[in-house]
Every structure is written in C-alpha cells, then in structure tokens.
mmCIF file of C-alpha atoms (C1' of nucleotides) in Angstrom:
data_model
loop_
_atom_site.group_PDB
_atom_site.id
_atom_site.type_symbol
_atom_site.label_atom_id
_atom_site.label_comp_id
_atom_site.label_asym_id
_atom_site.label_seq_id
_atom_site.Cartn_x
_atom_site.Cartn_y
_atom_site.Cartn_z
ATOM 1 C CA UNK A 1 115.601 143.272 100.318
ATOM 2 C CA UNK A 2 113.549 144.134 97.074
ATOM 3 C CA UNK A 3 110.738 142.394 95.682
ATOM 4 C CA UNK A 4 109.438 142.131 93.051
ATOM 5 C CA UNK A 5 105.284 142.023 91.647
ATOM 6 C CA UNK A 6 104.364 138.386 90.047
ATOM 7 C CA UNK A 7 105.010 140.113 85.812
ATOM 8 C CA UNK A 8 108.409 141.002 86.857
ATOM 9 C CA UNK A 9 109.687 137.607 88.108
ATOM 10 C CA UNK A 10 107.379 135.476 85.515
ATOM 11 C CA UNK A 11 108.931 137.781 82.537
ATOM 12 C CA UNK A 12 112.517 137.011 84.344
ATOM 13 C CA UNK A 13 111.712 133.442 84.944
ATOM 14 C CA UNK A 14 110.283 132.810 81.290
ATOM 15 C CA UNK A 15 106.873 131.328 82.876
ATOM 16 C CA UNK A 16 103.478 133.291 83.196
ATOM 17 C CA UNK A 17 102.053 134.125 85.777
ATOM 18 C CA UNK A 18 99.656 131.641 85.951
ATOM 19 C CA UNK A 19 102.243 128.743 86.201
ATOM 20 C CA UNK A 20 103.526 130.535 89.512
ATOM 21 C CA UNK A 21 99.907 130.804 90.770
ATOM 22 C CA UNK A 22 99.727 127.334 90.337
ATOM 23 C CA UNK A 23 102.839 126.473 92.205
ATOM 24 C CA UNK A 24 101.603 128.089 95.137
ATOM 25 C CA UNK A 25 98.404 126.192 94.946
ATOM 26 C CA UNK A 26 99.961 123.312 95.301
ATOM 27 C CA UNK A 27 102.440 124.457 98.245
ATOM 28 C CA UNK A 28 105.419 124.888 96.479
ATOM 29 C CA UNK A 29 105.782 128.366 97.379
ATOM 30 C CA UNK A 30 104.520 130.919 99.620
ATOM 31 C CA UNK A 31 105.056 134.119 98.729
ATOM 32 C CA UNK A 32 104.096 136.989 100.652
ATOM 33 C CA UNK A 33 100.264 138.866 100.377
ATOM 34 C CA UNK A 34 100.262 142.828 100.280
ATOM 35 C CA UNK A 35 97.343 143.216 103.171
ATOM 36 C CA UNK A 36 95.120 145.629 101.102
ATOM 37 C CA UNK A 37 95.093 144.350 97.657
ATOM 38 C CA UNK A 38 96.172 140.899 98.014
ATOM 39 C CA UNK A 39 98.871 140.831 94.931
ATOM 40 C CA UNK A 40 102.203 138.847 95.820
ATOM 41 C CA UNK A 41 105.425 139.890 96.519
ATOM 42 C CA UNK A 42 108.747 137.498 95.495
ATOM 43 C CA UNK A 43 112.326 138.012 96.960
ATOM 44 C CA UNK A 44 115.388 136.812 95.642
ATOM 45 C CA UNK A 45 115.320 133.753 97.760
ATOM 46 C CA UNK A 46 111.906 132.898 96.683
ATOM 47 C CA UNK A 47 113.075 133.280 92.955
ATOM 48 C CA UNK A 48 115.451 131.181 93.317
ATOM 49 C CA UNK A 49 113.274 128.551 94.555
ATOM 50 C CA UNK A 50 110.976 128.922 91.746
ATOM 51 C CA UNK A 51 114.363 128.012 88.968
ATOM 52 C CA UNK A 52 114.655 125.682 91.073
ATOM 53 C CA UNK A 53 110.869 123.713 90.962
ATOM 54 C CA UNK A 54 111.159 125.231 86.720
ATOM 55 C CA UNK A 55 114.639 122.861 86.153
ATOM 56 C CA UNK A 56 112.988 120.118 87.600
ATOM 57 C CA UNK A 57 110.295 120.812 85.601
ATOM 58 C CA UNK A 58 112.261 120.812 82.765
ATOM 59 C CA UNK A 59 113.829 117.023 82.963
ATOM 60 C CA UNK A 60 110.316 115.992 83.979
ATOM 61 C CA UNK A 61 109.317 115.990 87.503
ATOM 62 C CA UNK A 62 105.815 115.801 88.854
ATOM 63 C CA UNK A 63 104.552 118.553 90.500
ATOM 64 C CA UNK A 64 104.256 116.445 94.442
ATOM 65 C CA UNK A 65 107.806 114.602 93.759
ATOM 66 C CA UNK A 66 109.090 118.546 92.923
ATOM 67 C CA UNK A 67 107.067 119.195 96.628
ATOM 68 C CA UNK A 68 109.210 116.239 98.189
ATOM 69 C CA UNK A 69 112.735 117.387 96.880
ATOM 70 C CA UNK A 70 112.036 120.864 97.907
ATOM 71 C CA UNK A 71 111.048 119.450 101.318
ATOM 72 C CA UNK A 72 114.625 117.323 101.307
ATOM 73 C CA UNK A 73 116.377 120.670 100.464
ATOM 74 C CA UNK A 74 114.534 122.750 103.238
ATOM 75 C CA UNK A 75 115.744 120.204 105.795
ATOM 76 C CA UNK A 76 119.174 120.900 104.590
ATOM 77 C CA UNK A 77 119.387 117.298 102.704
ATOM 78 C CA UNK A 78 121.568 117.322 99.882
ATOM 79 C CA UNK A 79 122.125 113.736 99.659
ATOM 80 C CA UNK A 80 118.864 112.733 99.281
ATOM 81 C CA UNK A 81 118.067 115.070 96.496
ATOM 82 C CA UNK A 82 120.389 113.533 94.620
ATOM 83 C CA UNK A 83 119.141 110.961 95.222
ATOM 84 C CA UNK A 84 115.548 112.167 93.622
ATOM 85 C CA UNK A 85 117.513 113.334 90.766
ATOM 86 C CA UNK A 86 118.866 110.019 90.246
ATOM 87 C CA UNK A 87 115.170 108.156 90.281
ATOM 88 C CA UNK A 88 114.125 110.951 88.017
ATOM 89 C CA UNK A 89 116.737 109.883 85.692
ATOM 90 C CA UNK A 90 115.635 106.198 85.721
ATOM 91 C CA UNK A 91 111.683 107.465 85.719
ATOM 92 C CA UNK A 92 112.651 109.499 82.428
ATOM 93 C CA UNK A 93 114.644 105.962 81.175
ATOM 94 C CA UNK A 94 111.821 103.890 81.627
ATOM 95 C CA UNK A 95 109.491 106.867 79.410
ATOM 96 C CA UNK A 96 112.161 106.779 76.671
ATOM 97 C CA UNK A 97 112.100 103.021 76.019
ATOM 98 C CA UNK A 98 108.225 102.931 76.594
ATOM 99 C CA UNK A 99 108.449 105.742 74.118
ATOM 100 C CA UNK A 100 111.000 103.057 71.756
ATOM 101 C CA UNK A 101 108.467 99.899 72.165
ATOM 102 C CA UNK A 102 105.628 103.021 70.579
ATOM 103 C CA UNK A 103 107.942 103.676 67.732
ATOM 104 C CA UNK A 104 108.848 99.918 67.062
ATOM 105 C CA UNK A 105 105.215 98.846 66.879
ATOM 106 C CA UNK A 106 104.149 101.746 64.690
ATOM 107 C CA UNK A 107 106.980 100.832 62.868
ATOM 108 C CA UNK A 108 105.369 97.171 62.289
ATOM 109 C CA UNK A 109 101.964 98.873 61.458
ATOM 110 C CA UNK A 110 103.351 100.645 59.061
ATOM 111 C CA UNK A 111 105.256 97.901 57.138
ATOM 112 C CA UNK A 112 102.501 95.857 57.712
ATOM 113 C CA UNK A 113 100.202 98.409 56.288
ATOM 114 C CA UNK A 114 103.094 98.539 53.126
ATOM 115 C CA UNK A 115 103.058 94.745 52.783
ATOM 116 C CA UNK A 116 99.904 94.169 52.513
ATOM 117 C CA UNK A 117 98.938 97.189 50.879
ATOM 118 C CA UNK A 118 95.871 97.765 52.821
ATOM 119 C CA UNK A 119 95.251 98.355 56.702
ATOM 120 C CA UNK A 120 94.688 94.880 58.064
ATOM 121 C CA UNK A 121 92.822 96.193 61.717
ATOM 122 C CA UNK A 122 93.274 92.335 62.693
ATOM 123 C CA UNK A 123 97.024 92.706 62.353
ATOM 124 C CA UNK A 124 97.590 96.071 63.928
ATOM 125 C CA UNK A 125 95.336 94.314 67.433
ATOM 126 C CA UNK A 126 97.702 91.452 67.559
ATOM 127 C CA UNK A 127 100.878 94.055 67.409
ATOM 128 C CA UNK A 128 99.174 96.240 69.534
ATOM 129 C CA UNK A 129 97.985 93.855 71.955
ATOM 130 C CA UNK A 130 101.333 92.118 72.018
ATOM 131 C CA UNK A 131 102.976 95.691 72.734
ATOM 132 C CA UNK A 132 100.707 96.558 75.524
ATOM 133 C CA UNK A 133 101.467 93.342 77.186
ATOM 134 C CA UNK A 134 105.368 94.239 77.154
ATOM 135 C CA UNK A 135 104.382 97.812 78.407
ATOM 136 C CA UNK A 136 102.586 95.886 81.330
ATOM 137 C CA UNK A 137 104.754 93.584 82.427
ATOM 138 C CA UNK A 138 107.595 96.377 82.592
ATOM 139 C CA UNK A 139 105.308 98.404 84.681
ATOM 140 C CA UNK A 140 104.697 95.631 87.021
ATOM 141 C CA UNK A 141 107.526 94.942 88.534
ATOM 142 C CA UNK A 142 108.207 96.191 92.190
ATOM 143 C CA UNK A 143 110.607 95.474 94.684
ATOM 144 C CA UNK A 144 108.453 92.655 97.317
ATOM 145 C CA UNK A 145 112.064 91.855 98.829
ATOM 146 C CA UNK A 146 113.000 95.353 100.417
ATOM 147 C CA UNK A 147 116.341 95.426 99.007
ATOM 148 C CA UNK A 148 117.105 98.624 100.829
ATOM 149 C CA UNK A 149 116.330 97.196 104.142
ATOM 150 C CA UNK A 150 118.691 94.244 103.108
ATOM 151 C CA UNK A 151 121.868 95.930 101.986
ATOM 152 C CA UNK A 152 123.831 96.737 105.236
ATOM 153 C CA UNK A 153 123.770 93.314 106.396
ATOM 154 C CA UNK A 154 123.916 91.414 102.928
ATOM 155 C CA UNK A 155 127.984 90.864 102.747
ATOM 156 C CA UNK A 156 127.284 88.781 106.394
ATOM 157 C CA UNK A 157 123.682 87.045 105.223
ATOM 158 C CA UNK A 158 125.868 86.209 101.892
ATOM 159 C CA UNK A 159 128.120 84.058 104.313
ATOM 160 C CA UNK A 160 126.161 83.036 106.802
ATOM 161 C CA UNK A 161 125.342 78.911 106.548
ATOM 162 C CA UNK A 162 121.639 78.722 107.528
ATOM 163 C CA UNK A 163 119.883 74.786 106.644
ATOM 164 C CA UNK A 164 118.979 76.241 102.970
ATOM 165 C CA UNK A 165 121.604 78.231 102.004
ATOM 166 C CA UNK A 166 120.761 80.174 98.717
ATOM 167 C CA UNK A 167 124.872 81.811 98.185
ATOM 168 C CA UNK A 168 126.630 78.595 98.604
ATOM 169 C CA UNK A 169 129.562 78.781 96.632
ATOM 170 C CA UNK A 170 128.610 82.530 96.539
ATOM 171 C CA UNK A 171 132.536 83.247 95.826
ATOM 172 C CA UNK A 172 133.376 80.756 93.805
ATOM 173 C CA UNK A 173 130.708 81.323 91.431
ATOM 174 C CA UNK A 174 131.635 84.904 91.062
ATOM 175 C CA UNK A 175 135.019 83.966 90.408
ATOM 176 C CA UNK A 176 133.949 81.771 87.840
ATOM 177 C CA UNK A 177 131.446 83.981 86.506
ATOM 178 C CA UNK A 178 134.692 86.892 85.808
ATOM 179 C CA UNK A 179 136.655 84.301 84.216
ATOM 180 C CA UNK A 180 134.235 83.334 82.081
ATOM 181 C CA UNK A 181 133.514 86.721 80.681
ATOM 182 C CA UNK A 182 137.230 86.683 80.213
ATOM 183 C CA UNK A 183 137.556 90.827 79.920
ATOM 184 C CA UNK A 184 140.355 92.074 78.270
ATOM 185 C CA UNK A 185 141.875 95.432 79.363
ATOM 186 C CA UNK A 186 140.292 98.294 77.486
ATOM 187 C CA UNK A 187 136.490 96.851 77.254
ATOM 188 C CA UNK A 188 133.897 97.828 79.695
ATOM 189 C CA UNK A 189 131.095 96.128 81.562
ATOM 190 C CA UNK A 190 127.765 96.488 83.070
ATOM 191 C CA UNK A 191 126.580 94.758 85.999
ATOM 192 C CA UNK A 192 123.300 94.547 86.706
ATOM 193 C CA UNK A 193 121.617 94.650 89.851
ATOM 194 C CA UNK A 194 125.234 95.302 91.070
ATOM 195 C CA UNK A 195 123.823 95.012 94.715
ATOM 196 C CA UNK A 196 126.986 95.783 97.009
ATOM 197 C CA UNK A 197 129.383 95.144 94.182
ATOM 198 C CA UNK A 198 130.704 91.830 95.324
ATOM 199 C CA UNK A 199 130.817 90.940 91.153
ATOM 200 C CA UNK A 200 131.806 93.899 90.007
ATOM 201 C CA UNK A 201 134.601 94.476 92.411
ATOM 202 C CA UNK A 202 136.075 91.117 91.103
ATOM 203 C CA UNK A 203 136.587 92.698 87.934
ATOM 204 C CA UNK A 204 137.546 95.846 88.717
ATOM 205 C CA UNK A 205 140.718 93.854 90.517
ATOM 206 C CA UNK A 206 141.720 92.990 86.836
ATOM 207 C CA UNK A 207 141.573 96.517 85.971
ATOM 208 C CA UNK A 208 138.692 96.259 83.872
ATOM 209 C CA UNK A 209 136.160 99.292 83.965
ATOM 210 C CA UNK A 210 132.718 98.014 84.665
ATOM 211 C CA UNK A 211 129.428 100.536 85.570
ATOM 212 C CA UNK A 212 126.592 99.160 87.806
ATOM 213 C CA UNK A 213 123.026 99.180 88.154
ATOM 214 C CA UNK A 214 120.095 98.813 91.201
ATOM 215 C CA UNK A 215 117.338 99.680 91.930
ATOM 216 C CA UNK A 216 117.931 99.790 95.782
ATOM 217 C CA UNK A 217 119.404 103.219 96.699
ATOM 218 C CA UNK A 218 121.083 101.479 99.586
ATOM 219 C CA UNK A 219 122.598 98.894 97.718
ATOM 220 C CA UNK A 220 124.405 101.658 95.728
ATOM 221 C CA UNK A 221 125.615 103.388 98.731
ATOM 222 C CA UNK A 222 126.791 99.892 99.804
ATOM 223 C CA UNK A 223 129.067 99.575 96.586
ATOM 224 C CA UNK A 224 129.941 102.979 96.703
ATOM 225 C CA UNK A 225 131.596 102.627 100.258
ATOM 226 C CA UNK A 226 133.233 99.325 98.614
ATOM 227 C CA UNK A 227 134.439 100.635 95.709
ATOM 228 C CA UNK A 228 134.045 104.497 94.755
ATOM 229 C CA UNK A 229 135.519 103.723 91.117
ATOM 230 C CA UNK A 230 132.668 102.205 90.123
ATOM 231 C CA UNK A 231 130.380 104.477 88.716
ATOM 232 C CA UNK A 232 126.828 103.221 89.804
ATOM 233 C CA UNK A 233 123.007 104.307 88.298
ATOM 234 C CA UNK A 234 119.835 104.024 89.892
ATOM 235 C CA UNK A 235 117.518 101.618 87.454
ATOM 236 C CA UNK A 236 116.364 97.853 86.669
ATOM 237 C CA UNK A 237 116.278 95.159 84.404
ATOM 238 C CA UNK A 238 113.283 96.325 82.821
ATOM 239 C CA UNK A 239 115.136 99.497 82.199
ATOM 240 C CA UNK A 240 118.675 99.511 82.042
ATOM 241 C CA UNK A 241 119.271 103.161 82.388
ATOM 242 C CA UNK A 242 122.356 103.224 79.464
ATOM 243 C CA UNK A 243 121.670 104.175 76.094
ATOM 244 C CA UNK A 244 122.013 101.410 72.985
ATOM 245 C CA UNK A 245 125.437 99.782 72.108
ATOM 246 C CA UNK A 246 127.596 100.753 75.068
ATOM 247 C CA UNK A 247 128.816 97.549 76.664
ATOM 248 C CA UNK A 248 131.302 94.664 75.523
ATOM 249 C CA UNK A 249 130.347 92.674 78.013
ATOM 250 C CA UNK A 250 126.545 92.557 80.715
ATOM 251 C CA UNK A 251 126.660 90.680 83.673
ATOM 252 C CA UNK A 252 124.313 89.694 86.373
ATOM 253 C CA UNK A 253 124.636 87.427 89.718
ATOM 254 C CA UNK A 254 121.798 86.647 91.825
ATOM 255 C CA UNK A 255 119.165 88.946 90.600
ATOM 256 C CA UNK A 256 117.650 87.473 87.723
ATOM 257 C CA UNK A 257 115.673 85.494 90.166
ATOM 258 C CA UNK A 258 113.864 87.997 91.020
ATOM 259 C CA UNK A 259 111.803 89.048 88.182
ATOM 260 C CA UNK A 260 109.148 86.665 86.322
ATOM 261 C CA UNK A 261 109.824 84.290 83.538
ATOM 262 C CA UNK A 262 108.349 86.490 81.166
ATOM 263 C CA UNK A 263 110.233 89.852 82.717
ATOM 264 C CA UNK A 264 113.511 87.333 82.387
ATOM 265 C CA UNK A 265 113.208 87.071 78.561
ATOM 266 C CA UNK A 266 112.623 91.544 78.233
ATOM 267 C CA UNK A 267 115.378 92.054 80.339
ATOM 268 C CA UNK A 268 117.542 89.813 78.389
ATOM 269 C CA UNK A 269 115.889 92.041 75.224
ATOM 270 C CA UNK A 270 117.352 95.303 77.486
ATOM 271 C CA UNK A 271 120.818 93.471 78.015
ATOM 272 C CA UNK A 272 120.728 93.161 74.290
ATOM 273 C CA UNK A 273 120.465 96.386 73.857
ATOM 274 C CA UNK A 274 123.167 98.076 75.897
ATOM 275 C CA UNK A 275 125.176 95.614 74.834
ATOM 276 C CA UNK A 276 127.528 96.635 71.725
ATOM 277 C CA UNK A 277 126.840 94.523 68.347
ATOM 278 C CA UNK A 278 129.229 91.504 69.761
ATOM 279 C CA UNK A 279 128.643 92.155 73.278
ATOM 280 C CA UNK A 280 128.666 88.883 75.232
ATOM 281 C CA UNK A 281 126.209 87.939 78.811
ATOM 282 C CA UNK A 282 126.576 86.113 81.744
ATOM 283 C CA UNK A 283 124.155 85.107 84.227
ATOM 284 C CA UNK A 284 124.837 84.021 87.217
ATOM 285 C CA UNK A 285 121.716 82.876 89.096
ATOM 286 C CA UNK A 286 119.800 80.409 91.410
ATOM 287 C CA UNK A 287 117.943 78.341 88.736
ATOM 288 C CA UNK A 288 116.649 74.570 87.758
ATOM 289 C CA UNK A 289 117.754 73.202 84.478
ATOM 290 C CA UNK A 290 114.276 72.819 83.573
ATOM 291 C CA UNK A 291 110.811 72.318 84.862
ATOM 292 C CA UNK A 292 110.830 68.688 85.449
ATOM 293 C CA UNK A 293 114.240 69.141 87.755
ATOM 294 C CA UNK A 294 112.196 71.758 89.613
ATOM 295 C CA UNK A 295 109.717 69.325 90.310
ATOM 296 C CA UNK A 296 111.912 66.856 91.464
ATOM 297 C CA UNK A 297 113.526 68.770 93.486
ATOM 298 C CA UNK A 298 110.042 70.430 94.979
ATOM 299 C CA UNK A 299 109.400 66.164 95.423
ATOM 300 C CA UNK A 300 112.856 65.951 97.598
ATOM 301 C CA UNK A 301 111.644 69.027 100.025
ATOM 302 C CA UNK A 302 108.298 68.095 100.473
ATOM 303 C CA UNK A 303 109.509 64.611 101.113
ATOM 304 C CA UNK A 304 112.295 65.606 103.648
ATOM 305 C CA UNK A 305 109.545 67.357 105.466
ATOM 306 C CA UNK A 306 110.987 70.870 103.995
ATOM 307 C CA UNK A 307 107.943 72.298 102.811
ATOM 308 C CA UNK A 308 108.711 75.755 104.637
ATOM 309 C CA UNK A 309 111.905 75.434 102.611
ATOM 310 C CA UNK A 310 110.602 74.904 99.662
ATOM 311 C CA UNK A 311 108.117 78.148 100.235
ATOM 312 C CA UNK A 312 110.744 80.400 100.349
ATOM 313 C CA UNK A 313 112.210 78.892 97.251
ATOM 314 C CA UNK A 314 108.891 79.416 95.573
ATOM 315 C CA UNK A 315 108.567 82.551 96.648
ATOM 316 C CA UNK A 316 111.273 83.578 94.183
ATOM 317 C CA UNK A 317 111.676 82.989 90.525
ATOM 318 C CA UNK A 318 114.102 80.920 89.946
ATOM 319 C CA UNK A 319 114.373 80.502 86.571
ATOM 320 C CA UNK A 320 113.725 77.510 84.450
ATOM 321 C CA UNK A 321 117.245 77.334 82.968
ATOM 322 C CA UNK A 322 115.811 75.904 79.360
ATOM 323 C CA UNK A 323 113.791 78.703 78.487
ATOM 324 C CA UNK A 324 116.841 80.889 78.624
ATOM 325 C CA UNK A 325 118.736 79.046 76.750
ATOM 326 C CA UNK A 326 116.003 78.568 74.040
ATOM 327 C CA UNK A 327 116.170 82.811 73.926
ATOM 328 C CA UNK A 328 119.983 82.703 73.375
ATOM 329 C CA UNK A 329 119.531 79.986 70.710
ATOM 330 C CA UNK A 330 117.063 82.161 69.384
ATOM 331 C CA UNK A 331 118.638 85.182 69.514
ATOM 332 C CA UNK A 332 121.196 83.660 67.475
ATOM 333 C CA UNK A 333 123.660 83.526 70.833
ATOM 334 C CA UNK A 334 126.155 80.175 71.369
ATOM 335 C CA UNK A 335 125.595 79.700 75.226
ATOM 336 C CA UNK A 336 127.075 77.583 77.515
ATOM 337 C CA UNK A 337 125.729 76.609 80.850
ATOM 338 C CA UNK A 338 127.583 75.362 83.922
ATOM 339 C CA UNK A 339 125.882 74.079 87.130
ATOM 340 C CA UNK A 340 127.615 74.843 90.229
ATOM 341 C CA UNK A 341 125.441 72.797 92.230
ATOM 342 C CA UNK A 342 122.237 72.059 93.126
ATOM 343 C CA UNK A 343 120.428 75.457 92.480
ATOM 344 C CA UNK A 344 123.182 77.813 90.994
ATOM 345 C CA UNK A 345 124.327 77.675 87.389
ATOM 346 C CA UNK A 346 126.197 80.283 85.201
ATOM 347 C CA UNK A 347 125.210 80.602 81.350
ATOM 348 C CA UNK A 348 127.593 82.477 78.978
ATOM 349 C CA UNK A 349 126.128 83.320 75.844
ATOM 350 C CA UNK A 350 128.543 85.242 73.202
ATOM 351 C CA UNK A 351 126.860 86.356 69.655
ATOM 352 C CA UNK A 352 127.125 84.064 66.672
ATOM 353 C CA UNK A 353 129.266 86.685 64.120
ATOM 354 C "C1'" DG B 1 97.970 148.762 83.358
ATOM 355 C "C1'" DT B 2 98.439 145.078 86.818
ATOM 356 C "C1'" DT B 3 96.868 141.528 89.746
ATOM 357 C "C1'" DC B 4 93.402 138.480 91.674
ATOM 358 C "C1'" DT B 5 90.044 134.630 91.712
ATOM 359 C "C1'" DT B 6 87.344 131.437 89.370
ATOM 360 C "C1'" DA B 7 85.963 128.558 85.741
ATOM 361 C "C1'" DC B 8 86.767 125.972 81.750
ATOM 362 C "C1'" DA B 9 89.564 123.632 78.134
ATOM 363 C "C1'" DT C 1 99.049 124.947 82.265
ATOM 364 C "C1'" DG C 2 96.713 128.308 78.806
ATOM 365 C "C1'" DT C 3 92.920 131.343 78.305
ATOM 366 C "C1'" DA C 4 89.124 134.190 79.431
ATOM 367 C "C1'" DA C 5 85.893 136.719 82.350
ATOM 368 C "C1'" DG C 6 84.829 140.043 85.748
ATOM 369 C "C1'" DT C 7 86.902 142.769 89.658
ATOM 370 C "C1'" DA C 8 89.519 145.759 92.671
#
DNA sequence: GTTCTTACA
DNA sequence: TGTAAGTA
C-alpha cells in the first residue's frame, strides 16, 4: 500500500502538521517511524482515521472523548458511537444556550448602560451575578438515581405495590395527563424525560406526533424497543436539546421531581422556550400542594413510625406545588391543578393570548 | 526542502 | 494548536 510523508496528508487533510503531531501525542494515532530518520509514514487506513478524529473535531469533541469513540469503533461498536455522537449533540446544546443566557445578559448591560446613560458597575454585578447563578445551577445537575441502571426493569417497578408506592395511579394519571393536553391531529409534542415512553406512547395511540427527551441512554433504548416512531434525543431539562418555538404542546410525568426547586422554575424557562408562542404544559409529578401539606404529611410518617419512608421521599424533590403555580401566574399562564391523590397532581397551564 | 523535537504563547 | 528554533 502507499504512504504517504506527514506534508502530503496534512495538505490533503487541510490541518498542519503540527495538529497531527499532536494527535499522536495524545494516542490517537500511531503511525509508523522510518528506522533511520524517524519521519512518519500514513496509509490510507490511517488517513481515514485522522477525517475521522478532524469531523469530530469539527462539531466539537474533546480530544480524550475523540480517544473513547475511536476506542468504541476499534472494538467494532457502532452503536455506541452513536451513541457519543448523540451526547455530543446535547454537550454542544447545553454550550449554545449557555452561549444565549451570555447574549441575554449583555443584552441587559447594554440597555442598562442606554437607560441610564452611564455604566452603573453596581447594576452590571447584580445581572452578572444573577446570570452566573443560572449558569451554575444548570451545570449542577447530575443523575444521583442511575436511571440507566433502572430502565429495564422500570415498566415492572412502575406496577409493583410495595408499602409506599410512588406510581399509584401511574396509568390513570397518564391517561388523564393526554386528555388534558387535549392534542388535536396535526400538532406535535415533546415529552420530557420520556423515560420508556409510557406517556408518550399514550399519545402516539391518538395519532399525534410527539418527540422525546432523556438523559438516560437506556431509557431511550427502552422507548425505542416500545415504540420506534417516536423519534427520541439524548438531553435534560436544563437543556432541552430542540431549538426555540417548535412545540404546541411540552409534557412531563414523573421527572420533574427530580431536579431542585430552583432547577424546576429554569426548566419550566426551557419548556417555554421550545414551546411555540401558544404552546401549552403539563406536568405530571409527585408533589405537595405547598410547604405546610409537606409538613403535615412529613408529621403523619414520622408519627406512623415511617421515618425510613419518609427518607426516601426526602431524598427526592418533590415539588412544592405553589411555587409552580406562582411561575405560571407569572408567566402570564392560566393553570389548573388536579390532585390525584395523596402525592401526585397534574397542572395544565395554557398561555393567556 | 522536509521532518523532527522541544519550548513557548 | 500556532509558531519558532535548532537539527538531522
């Protein structure tokens, strides 16, 4: 086979040199030595494997997760790279609206700046201070749960009738939560945190078109054995991984839980966002209608000798019900909230025109 | 003229 | 990753 010297295949490959040195540093390649004077020699295969490491380059990729896919696709793994491609695709997603929030608050600095026709440095801390606490609190969240460990046994747990049982009524509130939404043929959904695609399968029964979201690879491949039609993306709450204005309708069943109250009220700002101008939400989630019913209800555990219970309520985040519906209200959404029963309630909130 | 290594930005 | 130095 030929090869080729390191000028030839950087001039055919658009790169210099020095950026193929550097892959082989760090162990992305190995191309052969010439014994006497040391200078490299590339084959076609090994070109190909450097367009390979330069595309993933191109939409981003680190240098060690570039290492990992190439690993993957050594091993023969297909499926799995996609699988990379897809987090790279929700890594990028999280970068573009980190890169939004830095345009927004510029923005305020700006017509701040033009208001007050002077830089007031007090103003521009408290915007900047308020932005970098956003930017944290998206960056915080991680998965304590294992969600991937969960999802080939979560249709059974879903059913099963342990002393606490956090999915009673699991079907009937999904049922509910479909007919609320009310979809009409023609409009298109999100779910998110789509898990196995217990929700999303309800509506695709009524012929609606609806797109899903997780953040646990496995729970995709769950809902993709379920129902291939649905077309699923790797991403979160934090960072719905669909453009602006593409939704008539965002929905969400036992997830919301899991994120604090504070990362509740930005990802209903993301659901906002994906959701077209009169887009309507529904929530479907374990939750107490406020803080004083929590407490009570903490009261009732600890007084039924259920304190381990009650820790593996705590351990969650269920939400305090009021506080959501003080963001709708703010938002200028009319909500309405149902209680199914003791823990699980379903708020509907459609845009004031 | 090309490549290599090393160091620095 | 770009650039530069000093070699082979």
């Amino acid at each position: 086979m030929r090869r080729v010297q390191i000028k030839e295949i950087a001039d055919k490959l658009q790169v210099t040199t020095r950026t193929i040195r550097w892959y082989e540093q760090k162990g992305l390649i190995t191309p052969d030595k010439n014994e006497e004077n040391g200078y490299r020699s590339f084959t076609e295969k090994e070109a190909w494997r450097l367009q390979t490491i330069i595309s993933l380059r191109e939409v981003g990729m680190g240098i060690p997760e570039i290492k990992q896919v190439l690993d993957e696709l050594d091993a023969g793994d297909e499926q799995d790279v996609l699988y990379y491609l897809e987090l790279q695709r929700a890594v990028m997603f999280s970068q573009w609206i980190e890169l939004k929030g830095m345009i927004e608050t510029l923005d305020r600095m700006i017509g701040n700046a033009k208001e007050k026709q002077e830089l007031v440095w007090e103003d521009i801390h408290q915007l900047v201070d308020s932005a970098k606490g956003y930017r944290d609190l998206r960056k915080t969240w991680n998965d304590r749960w294992g969600f991937d460990r969960q999802a080939a046994q979560y249709d059974e747990a879903v059913l099963r009738e342990p002393e606490f049982n956090p999915h009673q009524n699991y079907n009937e509130a999904l049922d509910l939560t479909c007919q609320l939404v009310n979809p009409r043929v023609g409009e298109r959904g999100l779910e998110i945190g789509i898990g196995t695609g217990n929700l999303a399968g309800r509506f695709l029964a009524k012929g609606i078109e609806i797109a899903g979201t997780d953040q646990s690879r496995e729970m995709l491949r769950q809902c993709h054995a379920k129902y291939p039609q649905i077309e699923t993306k790797l991403g979160n709450f934090l960072a719905v991984p669909y453009l602006d204005d593409q939704f008539d309708f965002v929905v969400t069943s036992y997830a919301l839980h899991h994120l604090t109250d504070e990362q509740k009220l930005l990802a209903l700002e993301e659901m906002r966002r994906v959701l077209k101008p009169h887009g309507r939400i529904c929530i479907t989630d374990l939750m107490f209608e406020n803080e004083e019913k929590r407490t009570a209800v903490q009261g009732e555990f600890l007084a039924a000798g259920k304190a381990d219970l009650w820790e593996q309520i705590a351990d969650e985040y269920y939400a305090d019900r009021s506080l959501l519906l003080k963001w709708f209200a703010d938002k200028g959404y009319v909500a309405q909230a149902k209680q199914v029963n003791d823990f699980l309630h379903i708020l509907f909130a459609v845009p004031i025109r």
